[in-house]
Tab-separated table of C-alpha atoms in Angstrom:
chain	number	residue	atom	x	y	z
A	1	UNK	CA	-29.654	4.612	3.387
A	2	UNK	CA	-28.825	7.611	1.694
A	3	UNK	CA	-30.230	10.159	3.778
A	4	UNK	CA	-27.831	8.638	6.588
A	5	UNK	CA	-24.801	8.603	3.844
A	6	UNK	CA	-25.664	12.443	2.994
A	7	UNK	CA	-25.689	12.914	6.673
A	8	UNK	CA	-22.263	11.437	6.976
A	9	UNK	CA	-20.475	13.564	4.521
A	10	UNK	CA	-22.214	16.466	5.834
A	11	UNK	CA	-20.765	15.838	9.420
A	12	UNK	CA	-17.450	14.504	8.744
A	13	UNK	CA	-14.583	17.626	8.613
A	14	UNK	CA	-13.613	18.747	5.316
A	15	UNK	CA	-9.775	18.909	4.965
A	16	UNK	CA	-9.144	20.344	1.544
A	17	UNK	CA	-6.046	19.073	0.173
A	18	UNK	CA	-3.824	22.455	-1.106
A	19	UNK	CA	-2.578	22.880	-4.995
A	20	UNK	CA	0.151	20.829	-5.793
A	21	UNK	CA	2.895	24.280	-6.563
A	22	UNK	CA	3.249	26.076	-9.377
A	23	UNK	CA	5.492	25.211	-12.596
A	24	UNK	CA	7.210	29.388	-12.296
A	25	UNK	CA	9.874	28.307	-10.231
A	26	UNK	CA	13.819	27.807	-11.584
A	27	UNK	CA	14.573	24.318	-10.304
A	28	UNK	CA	17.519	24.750	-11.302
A	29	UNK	CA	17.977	27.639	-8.628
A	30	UNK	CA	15.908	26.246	-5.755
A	31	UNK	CA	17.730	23.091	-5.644
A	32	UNK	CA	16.672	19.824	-5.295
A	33	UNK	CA	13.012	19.423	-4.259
A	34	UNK	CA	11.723	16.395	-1.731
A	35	UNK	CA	10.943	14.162	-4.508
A	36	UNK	CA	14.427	14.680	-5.822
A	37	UNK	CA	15.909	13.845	-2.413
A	38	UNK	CA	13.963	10.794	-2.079
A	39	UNK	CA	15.089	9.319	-5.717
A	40	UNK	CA	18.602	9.571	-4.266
A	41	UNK	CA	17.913	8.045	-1.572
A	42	UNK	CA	16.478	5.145	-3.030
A	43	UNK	CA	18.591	5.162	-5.564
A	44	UNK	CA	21.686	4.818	-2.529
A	45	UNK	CA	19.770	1.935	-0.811
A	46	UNK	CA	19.556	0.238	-3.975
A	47	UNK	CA	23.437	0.230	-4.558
A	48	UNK	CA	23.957	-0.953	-1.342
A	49	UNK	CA	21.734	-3.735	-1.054
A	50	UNK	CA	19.420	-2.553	2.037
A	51	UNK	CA	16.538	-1.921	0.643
A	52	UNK	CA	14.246	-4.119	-2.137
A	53	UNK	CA	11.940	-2.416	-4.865
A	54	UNK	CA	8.728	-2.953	-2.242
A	55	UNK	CA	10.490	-0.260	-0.102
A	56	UNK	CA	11.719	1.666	-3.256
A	57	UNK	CA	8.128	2.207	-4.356
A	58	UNK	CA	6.495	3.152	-0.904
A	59	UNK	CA	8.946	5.507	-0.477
A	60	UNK	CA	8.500	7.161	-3.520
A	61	UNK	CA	4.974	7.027	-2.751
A	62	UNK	CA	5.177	8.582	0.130
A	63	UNK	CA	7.284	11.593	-0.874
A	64	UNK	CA	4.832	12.331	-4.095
A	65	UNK	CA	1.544	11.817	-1.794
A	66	UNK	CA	3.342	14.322	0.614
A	67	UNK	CA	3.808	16.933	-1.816
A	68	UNK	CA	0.663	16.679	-3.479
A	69	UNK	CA	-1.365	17.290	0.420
A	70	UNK	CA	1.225	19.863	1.620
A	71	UNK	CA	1.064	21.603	-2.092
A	72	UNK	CA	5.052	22.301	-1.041
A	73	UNK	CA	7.613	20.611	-3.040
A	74	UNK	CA	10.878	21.970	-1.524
A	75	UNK	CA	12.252	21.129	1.879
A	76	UNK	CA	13.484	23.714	3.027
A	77	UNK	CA	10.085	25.508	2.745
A	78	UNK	CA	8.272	23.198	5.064
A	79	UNK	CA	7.275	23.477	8.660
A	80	UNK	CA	5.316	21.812	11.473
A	81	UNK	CA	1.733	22.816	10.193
A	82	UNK	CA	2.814	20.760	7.179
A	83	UNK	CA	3.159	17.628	8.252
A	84	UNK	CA	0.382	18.095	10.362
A	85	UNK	CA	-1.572	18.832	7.561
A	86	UNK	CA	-0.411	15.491	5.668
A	87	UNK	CA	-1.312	12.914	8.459
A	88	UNK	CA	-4.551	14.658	8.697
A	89	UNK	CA	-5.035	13.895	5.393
A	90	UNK	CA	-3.356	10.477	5.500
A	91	UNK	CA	-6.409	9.324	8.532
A	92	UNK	CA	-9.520	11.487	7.578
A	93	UNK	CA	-9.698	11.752	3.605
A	94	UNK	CA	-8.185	9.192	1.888
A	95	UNK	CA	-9.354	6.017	0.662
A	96	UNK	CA	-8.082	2.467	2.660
A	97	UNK	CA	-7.526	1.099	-0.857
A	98	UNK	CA	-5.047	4.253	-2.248
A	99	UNK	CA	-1.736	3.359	-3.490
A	100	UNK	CA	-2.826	-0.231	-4.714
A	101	UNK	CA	-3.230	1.192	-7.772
A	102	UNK	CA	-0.366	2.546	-10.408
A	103	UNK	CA	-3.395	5.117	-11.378
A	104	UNK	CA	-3.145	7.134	-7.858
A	105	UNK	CA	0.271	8.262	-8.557
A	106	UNK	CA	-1.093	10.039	-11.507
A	107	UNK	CA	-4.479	11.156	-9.933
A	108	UNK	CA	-4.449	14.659	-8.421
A	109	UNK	CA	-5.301	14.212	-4.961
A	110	UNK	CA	-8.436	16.584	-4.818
A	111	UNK	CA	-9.718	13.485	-7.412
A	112	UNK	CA	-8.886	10.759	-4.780
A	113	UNK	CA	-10.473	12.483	-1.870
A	114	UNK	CA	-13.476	13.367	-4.190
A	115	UNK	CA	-13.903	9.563	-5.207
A	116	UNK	CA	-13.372	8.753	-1.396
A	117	UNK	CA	-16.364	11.043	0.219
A	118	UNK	CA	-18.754	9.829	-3.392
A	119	UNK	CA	-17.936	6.157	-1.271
A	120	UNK	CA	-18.552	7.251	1.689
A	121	UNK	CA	-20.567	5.060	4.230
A	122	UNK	CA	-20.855	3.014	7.164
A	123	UNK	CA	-18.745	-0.227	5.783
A	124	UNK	CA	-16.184	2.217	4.002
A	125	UNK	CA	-14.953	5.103	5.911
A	126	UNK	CA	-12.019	6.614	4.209
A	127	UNK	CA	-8.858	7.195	6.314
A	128	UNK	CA	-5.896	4.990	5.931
A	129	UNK	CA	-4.780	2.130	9.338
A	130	UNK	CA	-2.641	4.240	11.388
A	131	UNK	CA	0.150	1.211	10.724
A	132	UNK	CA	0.048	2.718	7.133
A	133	UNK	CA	0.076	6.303	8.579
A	134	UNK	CA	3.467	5.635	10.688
A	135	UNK	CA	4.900	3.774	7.779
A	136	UNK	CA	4.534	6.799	5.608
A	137	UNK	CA	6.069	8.830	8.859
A	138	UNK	CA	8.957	6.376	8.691
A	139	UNK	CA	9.405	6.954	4.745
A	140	UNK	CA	9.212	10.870	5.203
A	141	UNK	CA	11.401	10.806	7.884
A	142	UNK	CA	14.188	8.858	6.191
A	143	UNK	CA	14.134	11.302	3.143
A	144	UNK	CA	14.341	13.901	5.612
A	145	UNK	CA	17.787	12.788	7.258
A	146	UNK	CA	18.730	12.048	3.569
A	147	UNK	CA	18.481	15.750	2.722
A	148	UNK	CA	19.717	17.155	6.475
A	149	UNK	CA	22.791	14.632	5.402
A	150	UNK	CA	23.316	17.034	2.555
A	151	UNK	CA	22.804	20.402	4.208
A	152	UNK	CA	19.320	20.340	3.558
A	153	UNK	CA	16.734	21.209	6.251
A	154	UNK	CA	13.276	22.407	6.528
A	155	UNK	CA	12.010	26.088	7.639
A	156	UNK	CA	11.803	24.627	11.128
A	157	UNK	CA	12.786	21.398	12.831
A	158	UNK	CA	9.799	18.883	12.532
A	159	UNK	CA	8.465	16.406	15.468
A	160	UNK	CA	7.254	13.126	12.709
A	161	UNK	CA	7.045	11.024	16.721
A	162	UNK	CA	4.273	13.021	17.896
A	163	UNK	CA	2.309	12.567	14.919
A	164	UNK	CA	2.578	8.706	14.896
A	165	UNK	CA	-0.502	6.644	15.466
A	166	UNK	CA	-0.015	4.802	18.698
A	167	UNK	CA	0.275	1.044	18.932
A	168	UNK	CA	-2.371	-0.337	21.379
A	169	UNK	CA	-0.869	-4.232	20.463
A	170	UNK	CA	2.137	-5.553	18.893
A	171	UNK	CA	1.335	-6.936	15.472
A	172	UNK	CA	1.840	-10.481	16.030
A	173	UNK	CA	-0.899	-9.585	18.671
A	174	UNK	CA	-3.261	-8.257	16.563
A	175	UNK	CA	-3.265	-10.895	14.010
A	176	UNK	CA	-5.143	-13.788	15.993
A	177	UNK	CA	-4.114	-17.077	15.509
A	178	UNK	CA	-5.638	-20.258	14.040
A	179	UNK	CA	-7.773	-22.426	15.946
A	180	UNK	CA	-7.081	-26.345	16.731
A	181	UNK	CA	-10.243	-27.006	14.283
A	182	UNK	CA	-8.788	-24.671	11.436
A	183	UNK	CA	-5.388	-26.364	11.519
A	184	UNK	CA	-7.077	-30.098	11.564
A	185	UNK	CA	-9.126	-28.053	8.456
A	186	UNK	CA	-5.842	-27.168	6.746
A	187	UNK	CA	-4.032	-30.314	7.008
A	188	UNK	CA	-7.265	-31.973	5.845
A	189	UNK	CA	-6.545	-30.463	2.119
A	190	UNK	CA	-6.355	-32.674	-1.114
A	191	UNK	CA	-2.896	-31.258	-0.907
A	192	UNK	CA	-1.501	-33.456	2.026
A	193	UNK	CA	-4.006	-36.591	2.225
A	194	UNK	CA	-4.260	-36.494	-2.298
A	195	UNK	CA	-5.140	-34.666	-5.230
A	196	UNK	CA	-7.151	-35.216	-8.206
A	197	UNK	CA	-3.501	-34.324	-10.151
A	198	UNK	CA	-0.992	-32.279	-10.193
A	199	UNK	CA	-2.623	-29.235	-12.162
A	200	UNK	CA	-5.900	-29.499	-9.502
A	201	UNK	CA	-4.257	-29.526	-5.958
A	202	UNK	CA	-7.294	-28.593	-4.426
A	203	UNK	CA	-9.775	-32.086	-5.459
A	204	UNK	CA	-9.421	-35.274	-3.411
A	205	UNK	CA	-7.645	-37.818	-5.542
A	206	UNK	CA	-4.704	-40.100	-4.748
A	207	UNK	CA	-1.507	-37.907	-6.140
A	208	UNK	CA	0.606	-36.370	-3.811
A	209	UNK	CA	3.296	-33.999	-4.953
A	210	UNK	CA	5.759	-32.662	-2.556
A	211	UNK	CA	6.808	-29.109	-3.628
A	212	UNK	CA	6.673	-26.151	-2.048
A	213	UNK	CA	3.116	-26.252	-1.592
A	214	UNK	CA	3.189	-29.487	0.440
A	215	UNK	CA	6.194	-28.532	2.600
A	216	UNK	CA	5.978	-24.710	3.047
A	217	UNK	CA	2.777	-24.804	5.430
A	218	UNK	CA	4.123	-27.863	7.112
A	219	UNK	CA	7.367	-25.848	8.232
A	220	UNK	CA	5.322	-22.867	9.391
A	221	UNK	CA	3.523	-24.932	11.698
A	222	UNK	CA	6.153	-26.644	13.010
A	223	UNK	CA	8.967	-24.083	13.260
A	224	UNK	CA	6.977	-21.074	13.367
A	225	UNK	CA	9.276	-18.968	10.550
A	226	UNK	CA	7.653	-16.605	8.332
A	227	UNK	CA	6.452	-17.483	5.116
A	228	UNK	CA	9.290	-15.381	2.843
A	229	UNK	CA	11.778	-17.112	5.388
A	230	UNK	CA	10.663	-20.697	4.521
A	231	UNK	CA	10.264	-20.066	0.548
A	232	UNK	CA	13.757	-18.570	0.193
A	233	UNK	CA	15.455	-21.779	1.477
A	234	UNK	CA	17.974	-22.667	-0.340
A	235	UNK	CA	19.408	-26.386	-0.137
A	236	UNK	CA	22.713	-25.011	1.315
A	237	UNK	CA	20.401	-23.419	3.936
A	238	UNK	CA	19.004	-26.999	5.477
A	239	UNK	CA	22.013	-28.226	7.563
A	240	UNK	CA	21.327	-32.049	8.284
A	241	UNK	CA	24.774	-33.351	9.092
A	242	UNK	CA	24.589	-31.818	12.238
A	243	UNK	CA	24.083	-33.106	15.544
A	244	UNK	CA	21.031	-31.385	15.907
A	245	UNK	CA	19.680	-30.612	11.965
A	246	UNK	CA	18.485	-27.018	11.849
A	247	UNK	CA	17.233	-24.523	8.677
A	248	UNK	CA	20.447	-21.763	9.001
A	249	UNK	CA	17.832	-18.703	8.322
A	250	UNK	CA	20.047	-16.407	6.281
A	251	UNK	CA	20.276	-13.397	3.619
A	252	UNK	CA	20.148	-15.280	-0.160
A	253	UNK	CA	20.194	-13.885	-3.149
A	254	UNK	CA	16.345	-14.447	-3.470
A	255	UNK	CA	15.281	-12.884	-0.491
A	256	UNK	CA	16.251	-10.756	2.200
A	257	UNK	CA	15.467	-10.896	6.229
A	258	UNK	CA	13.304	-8.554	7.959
A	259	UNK	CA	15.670	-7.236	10.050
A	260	UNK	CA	18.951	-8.224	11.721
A	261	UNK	CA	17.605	-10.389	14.728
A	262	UNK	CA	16.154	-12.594	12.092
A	263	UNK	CA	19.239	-13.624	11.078
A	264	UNK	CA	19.104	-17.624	13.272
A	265	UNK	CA	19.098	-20.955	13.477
A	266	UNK	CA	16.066	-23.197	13.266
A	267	UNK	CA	16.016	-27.131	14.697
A	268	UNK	CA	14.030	-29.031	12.402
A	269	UNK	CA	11.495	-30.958	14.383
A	270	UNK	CA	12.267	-34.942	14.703
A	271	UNK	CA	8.614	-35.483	12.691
């Protein structure tokens, strides 16, 4: 109701997001500011192949959200209470939807927050997951040992760990998985037993096409690789000339791997 939403605002702490800092500074004479730091870095993992534009963005996300809550824009200014000051933000005032936009890197962040707490109520409580929060920790902190790589370091030395959000599950934990009906459910589709055609996939018929939408799920389930794994296959990648046939599970130029254990070698099942 809205006397209960009213109440909600009026209870909920109000952490005022500072003014982003003032245009009467030289630059030029204050050296490069955060932002600037994390353009080279990105621009660095580009050359080098480590990182893709996904990570490019966030991290430039994350280094104009942190100036825009800590209203400081040069490193060597910044100190504990800052970053403090940006997770607080980061859980209590801003939407679960921000960044999914390209207009929230030009809103002002007072505007964000203000749209957040107009939203406010029991099905939408702002505050981002604390996954997001540590991945914006991991971002900041990257940009950080960027600059200190460059004889750039902030006003005092900053503790990013104790501010994480705490795991209480590993990931593939928290993600439950599907159920013997909802597999029988899946395999059920138009897509496996026929379809109408191949334009309409999803209406019983009697065509079967065998693409990526046939094989991919049928993979998951049987060798449990991720999805990006099993859609980056490339034909080289499917070894089956050798005594045991196996999917070799390897960098491409389409994709990347998530991280270096990933790197292996997959039997194919006999079916």
């Amino acid at each position: 109701s809205e006397s209960v939403t009213r109440s909600a605002r009026e209870e909920r702490p109000q952490i005022h997001a500072p003014r982003a800092p003032g245009g009467d500074v030289n630059q030029e004479q204050a050296g490069p500011t955060l932002i600037d730091h994390a353009e080279g870095l990105i621009a660095k993992k580009l050359k080098i192949k480590e990182w893709e534009e996904k990570t490019a963005r966030q991290v430039r996300q994350t280094a104009t959200l942190f100036v825009k809550a800590t209203g400081k824009s040069r490193i060597e200014d910044l100190h504990q209470l800052d970053t403090a000051r940006f997770v607080d933000i980061l859980l209590h005032e801003l939407p679960k939807n921000y960044g999914k936009s390209a207009k929230d890197m030009h809103r002002s962040l007072e505007e964000v927050i203000r749209a957040a707490r107009e939203r406010i109520d029991e099905e939408e409580e702002p505050g981002l997951e604390g996954a997001t929060v540590n991945r914006h920790l991991t971002h900041l902190g990257n940009v950080l040992k960027y600059a200190a790589s460059r004889g750039v370091r902030p006003a005092e030395a900053l503790d990013l760990t104790a501010l994480r959000a705490k795991k209480k599950e590993r990931d593939r934990d928290a993600r439950p998985p599907f159920t013997l009906d909802e597999m029988i459910a899946l395999l059920r589709s138009p897509v496996w037993r026929g379809s109408l055609s191949e334009e309409d996939r999803f209406s019983a018929g009697s065509v079967v096409v065998q693409d990526a939408l046939y094989w991919a799920p049928l993979i998951a389930a049987y060798s449990l690789m991720r999805r990006e794994e099993i859609c980056g296959l490339m034909i080289a990648d499917v070894a089956l000339d050798a005594a045991i046939r196996y999917f070799d599970v390897r960098p491409n130029k389409y994709r990347r791997l998530k991280n270096v254990q990933s790197k292996r070698r997959i039997p194919i099942h006999p079916e």
